[in-house]
Short mmCIF file of C-alpha atoms in Angstrom, two decimals:
data_model
loop_
_atom_site.label_atom_id
_atom_site.label_comp_id
_atom_site.label_asym_id
_atom_site.label_seq_id
_atom_site.Cartn_x
_atom_site.Cartn_y
_atom_site.Cartn_z
CA MET E 1 -5.46 -12.38 19.91
CA SER E 2 -7.93 -14.09 22.36
CA ASP E 3 -9.85 -17.18 21.78
CA THR E 4 -13.54 -16.35 21.81
CA GLY E 5 -14.84 -19.68 20.73
CA PRO E 6 -14.86 -22.13 17.86
CA ALA E 7 -15.41 -20.81 14.21
CA PRO E 8 -18.67 -21.95 12.65
CA ARG E 9 -18.36 -25.23 10.62
CA SER E 10 -19.70 -26.93 7.65
CA THR E 11 -18.51 -29.73 5.31
CA THR E 12 -16.14 -28.05 2.90
CA PRO E 13 -13.51 -25.15 3.13
CA ARG E 14 -14.61 -22.04 1.01
CA THR E 15 -12.47 -20.94 -1.85
CA VAL E 16 -11.20 -17.47 -2.15
CA LEU E 17 -9.13 -15.86 -5.20
CA ILE E 18 -7.07 -12.80 -4.16
CA SER E 19 -5.62 -10.69 -7.08
CA GLY E 20 -2.12 -9.14 -5.87
CA ALA E 21 0.73 -10.59 -4.19
CA SER E 22 2.31 -7.42 -2.63
CA ILE E 23 1.17 -6.73 1.09
CA ALA E 24 -2.54 -6.81 1.34
CA GLY E 25 -2.99 -10.06 -0.60
CA PRO E 26 -0.54 -12.32 1.14
CA ALA E 27 -1.51 -10.83 4.54
CA LEU E 28 -5.14 -11.72 3.84
CA ALA E 29 -4.21 -15.05 2.57
CA TYR E 30 -2.34 -15.93 5.96
CA TRP E 31 -5.39 -15.09 7.92
CA LEU E 32 -7.90 -16.86 5.62
CA HIS E 33 -5.70 -20.00 5.75
CA ARG E 34 -5.73 -19.86 9.52
CA TYR E 35 -9.62 -19.70 9.31
CA GLY E 36 -9.67 -22.65 6.93
CA PHE E 37 -10.39 -21.06 3.69
CA ALA E 38 -8.65 -22.45 0.47
CA VAL E 39 -6.74 -19.55 -0.88
CA THR E 40 -5.33 -18.79 -4.42
CA VAL E 41 -3.23 -15.69 -5.08
CA VAL E 42 -2.79 -14.48 -8.65
CA GLU E 43 -0.09 -11.88 -9.52
CA ARG E 44 0.66 -10.26 -12.70
CA ALA E 45 4.46 -10.08 -12.06
CA PRO E 46 6.44 -13.23 -12.98
CA GLY E 47 7.63 -13.44 -9.29
CA LEU E 48 7.62 -11.82 -6.08
CA ARG E 49 8.17 -8.00 -6.25
CA THR E 50 11.28 -7.20 -4.05
CA GLY E 51 11.73 -3.53 -4.87
CA GLY E 52 10.06 -0.49 -3.52
CA TYR E 53 10.84 2.13 -0.89
CA LYS E 54 10.74 2.01 2.86
CA VAL E 55 7.43 1.54 4.66
CA ASP E 56 6.29 2.36 8.13
CA ILE E 57 4.50 -0.18 10.56
CA ARG E 58 2.72 2.10 13.14
CA GLY E 59 -0.01 1.93 15.67
CA ALA E 60 -2.67 -0.72 14.87
CA ALA E 61 -0.55 -2.30 12.22
CA VAL E 62 1.99 -3.14 14.90
CA GLU E 63 -0.53 -4.95 16.87
CA VAL E 64 -1.66 -6.92 13.70
CA ALA E 65 1.80 -7.78 12.99
CA GLU E 66 2.37 -9.00 16.46
CA ARG E 67 -0.90 -11.22 16.31
CA MET E 68 0.40 -12.63 12.93
CA GLY E 69 3.53 -13.54 14.56
CA ILE E 70 5.78 -11.48 12.06
CA LEU E 71 6.60 -8.51 14.35
CA GLU E 72 10.07 -10.01 15.31
CA ASP E 73 10.67 -10.58 11.52
CA ILE E 74 9.88 -7.03 10.97
CA GLN E 75 12.25 -5.98 13.62
CA ARG E 76 15.06 -8.12 12.34
CA ALA E 77 14.62 -6.57 8.81
CA SER E 78 14.30 -3.00 10.09
CA THR E 79 15.82 -0.20 8.15
CA ASP E 80 17.38 0.92 11.42
CA MET E 81 17.50 4.57 10.14
CA GLN E 82 19.63 6.73 12.43
CA THR E 83 19.53 10.30 11.06
CA GLY E 84 17.88 12.46 8.64
CA ALA E 85 19.45 15.63 7.27
CA TYR E 86 18.70 18.55 4.79
CA VAL E 87 21.63 19.29 2.41
CA ASN E 88 22.35 22.51 0.39
CA ASP E 89 23.30 22.67 -3.34
CA ASP E 90 26.82 21.63 -2.41
CA GLY E 91 25.57 18.61 -0.52
CA LYS E 92 26.48 20.11 2.98
CA ARG E 93 24.34 19.06 5.73
CA ILE E 94 22.53 21.95 7.08
CA ALA E 95 20.49 20.37 9.89
CA THR E 96 20.51 16.73 11.16
CA LEU E 97 17.79 15.03 13.34
CA PRO E 98 16.96 11.64 14.37
CA ALA E 99 15.25 9.64 11.81
CA ASP E 100 12.36 8.73 13.77
CA ILE E 101 11.26 12.35 14.03
CA PHE E 102 11.28 12.45 10.22
CA GLY E 103 9.11 9.42 10.16
CA GLY E 104 6.83 10.32 13.17
CA ARG E 105 7.53 6.91 14.77
CA VAL E 106 7.23 6.30 18.48
CA GLY E 107 7.31 3.13 20.92
CA ARG E 108 7.27 -0.12 18.72
CA ASP E 109 6.65 1.49 15.46
CA ASP E 110 9.28 0.45 12.91
CA GLU E 111 10.36 0.79 9.42
CA ILE E 112 11.08 -2.02 6.85
CA MET E 113 11.68 -2.00 3.03
CA ARG E 114 8.55 -2.84 1.27
CA GLY E 115 10.31 -5.89 -0.59
CA ASP E 116 11.35 -7.34 2.70
CA LEU E 117 7.83 -7.31 4.19
CA ALA E 118 6.61 -8.86 0.98
CA ARG E 119 9.17 -11.55 1.33
CA ILE E 120 8.29 -12.29 5.02
CA LEU E 121 4.48 -12.45 4.17
CA TYR E 122 5.23 -14.70 1.09
CA GLU E 123 7.36 -17.11 3.14
CA ARG E 124 4.63 -17.39 5.81
CA THR E 125 2.07 -18.37 3.19
CA ARG E 126 3.76 -20.19 0.37
CA PRO E 127 3.46 -23.65 1.97
CA ASP E 128 -0.32 -23.39 2.38
CA VAL E 129 -1.48 -20.91 -0.36
CA GLU E 130 -1.55 -21.50 -4.16
CA TYR E 131 0.38 -18.56 -5.93
CA LEU E 132 -0.24 -17.94 -9.62
CA PHE E 133 2.60 -15.71 -10.74
CA GLY E 134 2.85 -14.30 -14.30
CA ASP E 135 -1.01 -14.23 -14.62
CA SER E 136 -3.88 -11.89 -14.37
CA ILE E 137 -7.64 -11.95 -14.22
CA THR E 138 -9.44 -11.10 -17.61
CA SER E 139 -13.21 -11.56 -16.60
CA ILE E 140 -15.29 -11.86 -13.51
CA THR E 141 -18.72 -13.64 -13.85
CA SER E 142 -21.23 -13.46 -10.99
CA VAL E 143 -23.08 -16.81 -10.81
CA THR E 144 -26.46 -17.34 -9.08
CA SER E 145 -26.96 -20.25 -6.62
CA THR E 146 -28.68 -22.13 -9.57
CA THR E 147 -25.61 -21.74 -11.64
CA SER E 148 -27.05 -19.26 -14.22
CA VAL E 149 -24.93 -16.32 -15.16
CA THR E 150 -25.90 -12.95 -13.94
CA SER E 151 -23.18 -10.63 -15.38
CA ILE E 152 -19.76 -10.61 -16.95
CA ALA E 153 -16.94 -8.05 -16.70
CA SER E 154 -14.21 -8.51 -19.24
CA ALA E 155 -10.72 -7.03 -19.29
CA THR E 156 -10.42 -7.59 -22.93
CA SER E 157 -13.26 -5.73 -24.57
CA ALA E 158 -14.53 -2.26 -23.34
CA THR E 159 -17.91 -2.89 -25.17
CA GLU E 160 -18.30 -6.19 -23.38
CA GLN E 161 -17.38 -4.56 -20.19
CA ALA E 162 -19.91 -1.81 -20.48
CA ASP E 163 -22.64 -4.37 -21.40
CA GLY E 164 -21.93 -6.66 -18.54
CA HIS E 165 -22.40 -3.92 -15.95
CA HIS E 166 -25.55 -2.37 -14.47
CA GLU E 167 -25.97 0.67 -12.23
CA VAL E 168 -26.70 -0.37 -8.71
CA ASP E 169 -27.07 2.37 -6.01
CA GLY E 170 -24.96 4.74 -8.24
CA VAL E 171 -21.95 2.23 -8.29
CA THR E 172 -21.09 0.27 -11.49
CA GLY E 173 -20.74 -3.36 -10.20
CA LEU E 174 -21.55 -7.14 -10.89
CA HIS E 175 -25.17 -7.42 -10.86
CA GLY E 176 -27.86 -9.34 -12.90
CA ALA E 177 -31.13 -8.17 -14.32
CA ASP E 178 -32.89 -10.22 -11.75
CA GLY E 179 -31.05 -8.39 -8.78
CA ASN E 180 -29.13 -11.61 -7.80
CA ASP E 181 -25.92 -10.80 -6.05
CA GLY E 182 -23.95 -13.94 -7.12
CA ALA E 183 -24.72 -16.08 -4.36
CA GLY E 184 -23.66 -19.22 -6.09
CA GLY E 185 -20.07 -17.92 -6.47
CA VAL E 186 -17.81 -16.14 -9.06
CA ASP E 187 -16.41 -17.47 -12.32
CA VAL E 188 -12.99 -16.12 -13.23
CA THR E 189 -10.99 -16.44 -16.32
CA PHE E 190 -7.27 -15.78 -16.58
CA GLU E 191 -4.65 -14.76 -19.26
CA HIS E 192 -3.11 -18.11 -18.94
CA ALA E 193 -4.60 -20.45 -16.31
CA ALA E 194 -7.76 -22.30 -16.99
CA PRO E 195 -11.12 -20.81 -15.81
CA ARG E 196 -12.24 -21.38 -12.23
CA ARG E 197 -15.15 -20.75 -9.92
CA PHE E 198 -14.41 -19.27 -6.41
CA ASP E 199 -16.67 -18.41 -3.48
CA LEU E 200 -15.26 -14.92 -3.25
CA VAL E 201 -12.97 -12.76 -5.19
CA VAL E 202 -10.75 -10.02 -3.48
CA GLY E 203 -9.04 -7.35 -5.37
CA ALA E 204 -5.84 -6.63 -3.48
CA ASP E 205 -4.04 -5.25 -6.69
CA GLY E 206 -3.19 -1.79 -5.84
CA LEU E 207 -3.98 1.70 -7.05
CA HIS E 208 -4.42 0.55 -10.61
CA SER E 209 -6.61 -2.44 -9.56
CA THR E 210 -7.81 -4.70 -12.50
CA VAL E 211 -10.60 -6.14 -10.20
CA ARG E 212 -11.89 -2.64 -9.47
CA ARG E 213 -12.03 -1.77 -13.11
CA LEU E 214 -13.81 -4.88 -13.99
CA VAL E 215 -16.42 -4.82 -11.26
CA PHE E 216 -16.76 -1.25 -10.37
CA GLY E 217 -15.84 0.75 -13.58
CA PRO E 218 -13.02 2.94 -14.74
CA GLU E 219 -10.26 4.01 -12.37
CA GLU E 220 -10.73 7.68 -13.21
CA GLN E 221 -13.99 7.99 -11.49
CA PHE E 222 -12.44 6.93 -8.07
CA VAL E 223 -9.19 8.96 -8.01
CA ARG E 224 -8.44 12.17 -6.39
CA HIS E 225 -5.04 13.49 -7.45
CA LEU E 226 -3.17 15.31 -4.55
CA GLY E 227 -1.14 17.30 -7.01
CA ALA E 228 2.34 15.47 -6.97
CA TYR E 229 4.15 12.64 -8.42
CA ILE E 230 6.59 10.30 -6.71
CA SER E 231 9.47 8.04 -8.07
CA ALA E 232 11.58 5.62 -6.05
CA PHE E 233 14.51 3.46 -7.25
CA SER E 234 17.75 1.72 -6.25
CA MET E 235 21.12 3.53 -6.86
CA PRO E 236 24.83 3.19 -6.15
CA ASN E 237 25.75 4.18 -2.63
CA ASP E 238 28.27 6.67 -3.91
CA LEU E 239 27.68 9.04 -1.09
CA GLY E 240 28.70 6.32 1.51
CA LEU E 241 25.42 6.69 3.39
CA ASP E 242 24.99 4.50 6.63
CA ARG E 243 21.32 4.31 7.67
CA GLU E 244 20.90 7.95 6.79
CA GLU E 245 18.53 9.84 4.64
CA LEU E 246 19.42 13.09 3.08
CA TYR E 247 16.91 15.55 1.64
CA HIS E 248 17.24 18.46 -0.70
CA ALA E 249 14.38 20.81 -1.32
CA LEU E 250 13.56 22.93 -4.38
CA PRO E 251 10.61 24.88 -5.08
CA GLY E 252 7.84 22.40 -6.05
CA ARG E 253 10.28 19.36 -5.80
CA LEU E 254 11.82 17.20 -3.31
CA VAL E 255 15.06 14.89 -3.63
CA CYS E 256 15.91 12.14 -1.02
CA ALA E 257 18.71 9.54 -1.06
CA TYR E 258 19.04 7.08 1.83
CA SER E 259 20.52 3.75 2.69
CA SER E 260 19.15 1.07 5.10
CA ALA E 261 20.60 -1.65 7.20
CA GLY E 262 22.19 -4.53 5.47
CA ASP E 263 21.86 -3.03 1.88
CA PRO E 264 24.93 -2.07 0.11
CA ALA E 265 22.91 0.04 -2.42
CA ALA E 266 21.16 3.20 -1.73
CA LYS E 267 17.63 4.27 -2.73
CA GLY E 268 16.53 7.48 -4.41
CA LEU E 269 13.31 9.31 -4.17
CA LEU E 270 12.13 12.11 -6.33
CA VAL E 271 8.92 14.13 -5.92
CA PHE E 272 7.49 16.91 -8.00
CA ARG E 273 4.27 18.85 -7.93
CA SER E 274 2.23 18.71 -11.00
CA PRO E 275 -1.37 18.53 -12.19
CA ARG E 276 -2.63 15.20 -13.25
CA LEU E 277 -0.39 13.96 -16.04
CA SER E 278 -1.53 11.47 -18.91
CA TYR E 279 0.58 8.43 -19.25
CA ASP E 280 0.77 4.76 -19.34
CA HIS E 281 1.26 3.43 -15.67
CA ARG E 282 3.05 0.27 -17.23
CA ASP E 283 5.29 2.14 -19.45
CA PRO E 284 8.58 3.07 -17.51
CA GLN E 285 10.02 4.91 -20.54
CA GLN E 286 6.99 7.30 -20.45
CA GLN E 287 7.54 7.90 -16.69
CA LEU E 288 11.21 8.30 -16.92
CA ALA E 289 10.53 11.14 -19.66
CA LEU E 290 8.17 12.95 -17.20
CA LEU E 291 10.59 12.68 -14.28
CA GLU E 292 13.47 13.98 -16.52
CA THR E 293 11.32 16.79 -17.51
CA ALA E 294 10.52 17.74 -13.95
CA PHE E 295 14.13 17.69 -12.79
CA GLY E 296 15.99 18.45 -16.05
CA GLY E 297 18.82 20.83 -15.34
CA VAL E 298 18.71 20.69 -11.55
CA GLY E 299 22.21 20.09 -10.21
CA ALA E 300 23.95 20.42 -13.56
CA GLU E 301 27.05 22.65 -13.69
CA ALA E 302 26.20 26.27 -14.40
CA SER E 303 22.53 25.49 -14.51
CA PRO E 304 20.51 28.46 -13.43
CA ALA E 305 18.06 26.16 -11.82
CA GLY E 306 20.69 25.30 -9.13
CA GLY E 307 20.25 22.19 -7.10
CA TRP E 308 22.22 19.31 -5.49
CA GLY E 309 24.83 17.96 -7.86
CA GLN E 310 23.66 14.48 -7.05
CA VAL E 311 20.46 14.89 -9.01
CA PRO E 312 21.91 14.10 -12.51
CA ARG E 313 23.34 10.94 -11.16
CA MET E 314 20.13 9.90 -9.54
CA LEU E 315 18.31 10.41 -12.70
CA GLU E 316 20.83 8.20 -14.46
CA ALA E 317 20.38 5.61 -11.83
CA ALA E 318 16.61 5.80 -12.35
CA ARG E 319 17.07 4.90 -16.06
CA GLU E 320 19.20 1.84 -15.09
CA ALA E 321 17.27 0.49 -12.00
CA GLY E 322 15.54 -2.74 -12.15
CA ASP E 323 13.10 -1.65 -9.46
CA PHE E 324 12.12 1.69 -10.94
CA TYR E 325 8.60 2.91 -9.43
CA PHE E 326 6.73 5.96 -10.56
CA ASP E 327 3.05 7.04 -9.78
CA GLY E 328 0.91 9.81 -8.70
CA MET E 329 0.13 10.79 -5.20
CA GLN E 330 -3.44 9.87 -5.37
CA LEU E 331 -6.45 8.81 -3.10
CA ILE E 332 -8.86 6.19 -4.06
CA GLU E 333 -12.35 7.26 -2.86
CA MET E 334 -15.31 4.94 -3.24
CA ASP E 335 -18.83 4.66 -1.82
CA ARG E 336 -18.57 0.85 -1.37
CA TRP E 337 -15.77 -1.57 -1.70
CA SER E 338 -17.83 -4.77 -2.27
CA HIS E 339 -20.38 -5.94 -4.79
CA GLY E 340 -21.84 -9.43 -4.40
CA ARG E 341 -19.01 -11.80 -3.83
CA VAL E 342 -16.29 -9.41 -4.97
CA VAL E 343 -14.34 -7.06 -2.38
CA LEU E 344 -11.55 -4.68 -2.56
CA LEU E 345 -8.85 -4.48 -0.11
CA GLY E 346 -5.90 -2.08 0.63
CA ASP E 347 -4.85 0.32 -2.07
CA ALA E 348 -7.32 -1.09 -4.49
CA ALA E 349 -10.16 0.03 -2.22
CA HIS E 350 -8.85 3.18 -0.40
CA CYS E 351 -5.23 4.12 -1.47
CA PRO E 352 -4.00 6.82 0.83
CA SER E 353 -0.93 7.67 -1.37
CA PRO E 354 2.59 7.65 -0.32
CA ALA E 355 2.08 10.97 1.23
CA SER E 356 0.27 9.39 4.26
CA GLY E 357 3.01 6.80 5.13
CA GLN E 358 0.12 4.66 6.05
CA GLY E 359 -0.68 2.54 2.96
CA THR E 360 1.34 -0.61 4.28
CA GLY E 361 -0.15 -0.35 7.71
CA MET E 362 -3.68 -0.07 6.41
CA ALA E 363 -3.14 -3.09 4.12
CA LEU E 364 -2.15 -5.19 7.26
CA VAL E 365 -5.05 -3.86 9.25
CA GLY E 366 -7.60 -4.36 6.42
CA ALA E 367 -6.50 -7.90 5.90
CA TYR E 368 -6.97 -8.71 9.52
CA VAL E 369 -10.39 -7.18 9.70
CA LEU E 370 -11.78 -8.60 6.36
CA ALA E 371 -10.52 -12.16 7.24
CA GLY E 372 -11.85 -11.88 10.69
CA GLU E 373 -15.46 -10.83 9.67
CA LEU E 374 -15.30 -13.50 6.95
CA ALA E 375 -14.54 -16.21 9.42
CA ALA E 376 -17.21 -14.94 11.93
CA ALA E 377 -19.91 -14.67 9.42
CA GLY E 378 -19.81 -18.25 8.20
CA ARG E 379 -22.13 -18.66 5.09
CA ALA E 380 -23.14 -15.09 5.03
CA PRO E 381 -20.34 -13.28 3.40
CA GLU E 382 -22.42 -10.19 2.47
CA GLU E 383 -22.77 -9.57 6.20
CA ALA E 384 -19.16 -9.85 6.77
CA LEU E 385 -18.25 -7.45 3.93
CA GLY E 386 -20.59 -4.90 5.29
CA ARG E 387 -19.06 -5.18 8.79
CA TYR E 388 -15.55 -5.22 7.21
CA GLU E 389 -16.48 -1.85 5.48
CA THR E 390 -18.11 -0.25 8.58
CA ALA E 391 -14.95 -1.20 10.69
CA MET E 392 -12.61 0.38 8.36
CA ARG E 393 -14.33 3.55 7.01
CA GLY E 394 -13.32 5.88 9.94
CA TYR E 395 -9.83 4.65 10.01
CA VAL E 396 -9.37 5.39 6.24
CA ALA E 397 -10.99 8.83 6.53
CA VAL E 398 -8.41 9.85 9.00
CA ASN E 399 -5.64 8.58 6.94
CA HIS E 400 -6.97 10.26 3.83
CA ALA E 401 -6.96 13.56 5.57
CA LEU E 402 -3.31 13.02 6.67
CA ALA E 403 -2.42 12.37 3.09
CA GLY E 404 -3.81 15.58 1.84
CA LYS E 405 -1.84 17.58 4.49
CA PHE E 406 1.45 15.96 3.93
CA ALA E 407 1.21 15.88 0.12
CA ARG E 408 1.09 19.72 0.48
CA ASP E 409 3.85 20.01 2.96
CA MET E 410 6.34 17.56 1.31
CA THR E 411 7.32 20.17 -1.24
CA ALA E 412 7.96 23.91 -0.57
CA ASP E 413 6.59 26.89 -2.58
CA SER E 414 9.67 29.14 -2.75
CA ARG E 415 13.36 29.16 -1.76
CA ARG E 416 12.26 31.64 0.97
CA GLN E 417 10.17 28.98 2.45
CA ILE E 418 13.01 26.45 2.05
CA ARG E 419 15.35 28.70 3.87
CA PHE E 420 12.85 29.08 6.68
CA ARG E 421 12.39 25.46 7.15
CA HIS E 422 16.21 24.96 7.05
CA LEU E 423 16.56 27.67 9.77
CA MET E 424 14.05 25.97 12.03
CA MET E 425 15.50 22.64 11.69
CA ARG E 426 19.08 23.96 12.44
CA VAL E 427 17.95 25.57 15.77
CA LEU E 428 15.59 22.86 16.79
CA PRO E 429 18.31 20.62 18.65
CA TRP E 430 19.19 23.59 20.79
CA MET E 431 15.60 24.56 21.78
CA PRO E 432 14.39 23.58 25.46
CA TRP E 433 11.06 22.72 23.78
CA LYS E 434 12.54 20.47 21.03
CA ASN E 435 10.80 17.28 22.70
CA LEU E 436 7.45 19.22 22.18
CA ILE E 437 8.11 19.80 18.63
CA ALA E 438 9.13 16.24 17.97
CA LYS E 439 5.84 15.13 19.79
CA LYS E 440 3.82 17.52 17.59
CA ILE E 441 5.45 16.16 14.46
CA ALA E 442 4.50 12.57 15.55
CA GLU E 443 0.90 13.23 16.76
CA ASP E 444 -0.78 13.43 13.25
CA PHE E 445 0.89 10.04 12.17
CA GLN E 446 -0.06 8.59 15.49
CA ARG E 447 -3.54 9.71 15.34
CA ALA E 448 -4.03 8.11 12.10
CA ALA E 449 -2.19 4.94 12.78
CA GLN E 450 -4.40 4.34 15.74
CA ALA E 451 -7.75 5.37 14.53
CA ILE E 452 -9.19 1.83 14.63
CA THR E 453 -10.05 -0.48 17.61
CA LEU E 454 -9.07 -3.99 16.65
CA LYS E 455 -11.60 -6.65 17.41
CA ASP E 456 -10.70 -10.32 18.77
CA TYR E 457 -12.20 -12.66 16.05
CA PRO E 458 -12.89 -16.27 16.72
CA VAL E 459 -9.88 -18.43 16.14
CA PRO E 460 -9.55 -22.22 15.65
CA ASN E 461 -8.74 -24.14 18.80
CA ARG E 462 -5.30 -24.92 17.81
CA ALA E 463 -2.03 -23.40 17.92
CA ALA E 464 -1.12 -20.75 15.22
CA GLY E 465 0.55 -21.84 12.16
CA PRO E 466 -0.08 -24.04 9.14
CA ALA E 467 -3.13 -26.14 9.38
CA SER E 468 -3.89 -29.61 8.08
CA ALA E 469 -7.12 -30.06 6.17
CA ALA E 470 -8.70 -31.89 9.05
CA ALA E 471 -7.99 -28.98 11.37
CA ARG E 472 -9.61 -26.36 9.11
CA PRO E 473 -12.70 -24.71 10.54
CA THR E 474 -15.45 -24.91 7.94
CA TYR E 475 -18.66 -23.03 7.67
CA ALA E 476 -22.26 -23.78 8.15
CA ALA E 477 -24.85 -23.38 5.25
#
């Protein structure tokens, strides 16, 4: 990143609260600390979430990781996947291809377990950022410059929440009767910690964002279901996989088992088509029941459903896994991502669903852009939030379109379609135009991964890394 001049200065660092300590939150905390902000991250989980599936770092996200100084860390923790193969009901490999073809990766693109990336970001920010684990925001109150309260959004009372919101340009948000946007800051209450006031609040708390619900309204109005559900979990590596992923297709369902470098365990991935289902996203027992309904009988002896014999073992592993994950493949679509001094980042703002393979990259890129615009804007955060959104909108749109395409392609309609796919994969390695096919597979991913041009934001005139209070750039009134 080039040094384009000193950041604006004032007398005191500005305070930012980030909700969510997965990827987007700590990535933003890293950049904000470099720009001299005082950052607090609140996370509902009692500690760092280390589970999850493998995630891709492609295109612009590779450049951001390099500017952060974590690209080598990512490369060292790479899954180093070697091959991918489809298997039949007996577990026999039908066709095997290089793993990068499955992932659409080229050049410096890489893949890492989500938990490993979360750990890298946390370790980079832990010395300089305040983390509040095992806590959550319960209310957000916009405050005018003269300290009068303009609005309250509460997580504990639906009635209070409705009363504290007003329609502004068609979006439910934090706004007072006098039209003030909270220029004096934001008062926040927590489940456990004492109430505090911040200059800015960032919702980086995922698909089911609490900040989004409090400030913009119920989740349902922003969700577009892509017609499928996905589950991921750790499982014993009984198959002896070594940096290999195995896929098994059934009509309307997809099964995957894989192992990554340095992990003695394996991971399971189960995908099934379904209209939107009603369940508690914090209740794993409800989610397990839905998963077992979708895959019940698959792979069992003498079952008319047929299927790979590993599926019953995978369902058992899902029930026992400490990192069990289940959610819909859903997009978050919003007309705006900020209101007053509250802004959304990553999946909270524009979740592209796991079908895109781009959620993690978008989180890293979004954190870089948001922090850079805030630093450049000084004491005019509203201008910064507008520029952040303008810079990201086209990038998000391309990735949402990619998600819609691949959500349909992940599961086949019929056994006939599955047999055709297997045939094409079986003959591909012997075809003279195989490299063109591989290039075509990667094109959609690469177009989406590179659909943004990164700006060079002003940086402090000092070496990258932790800053002393004296070295922090501050902001002019």
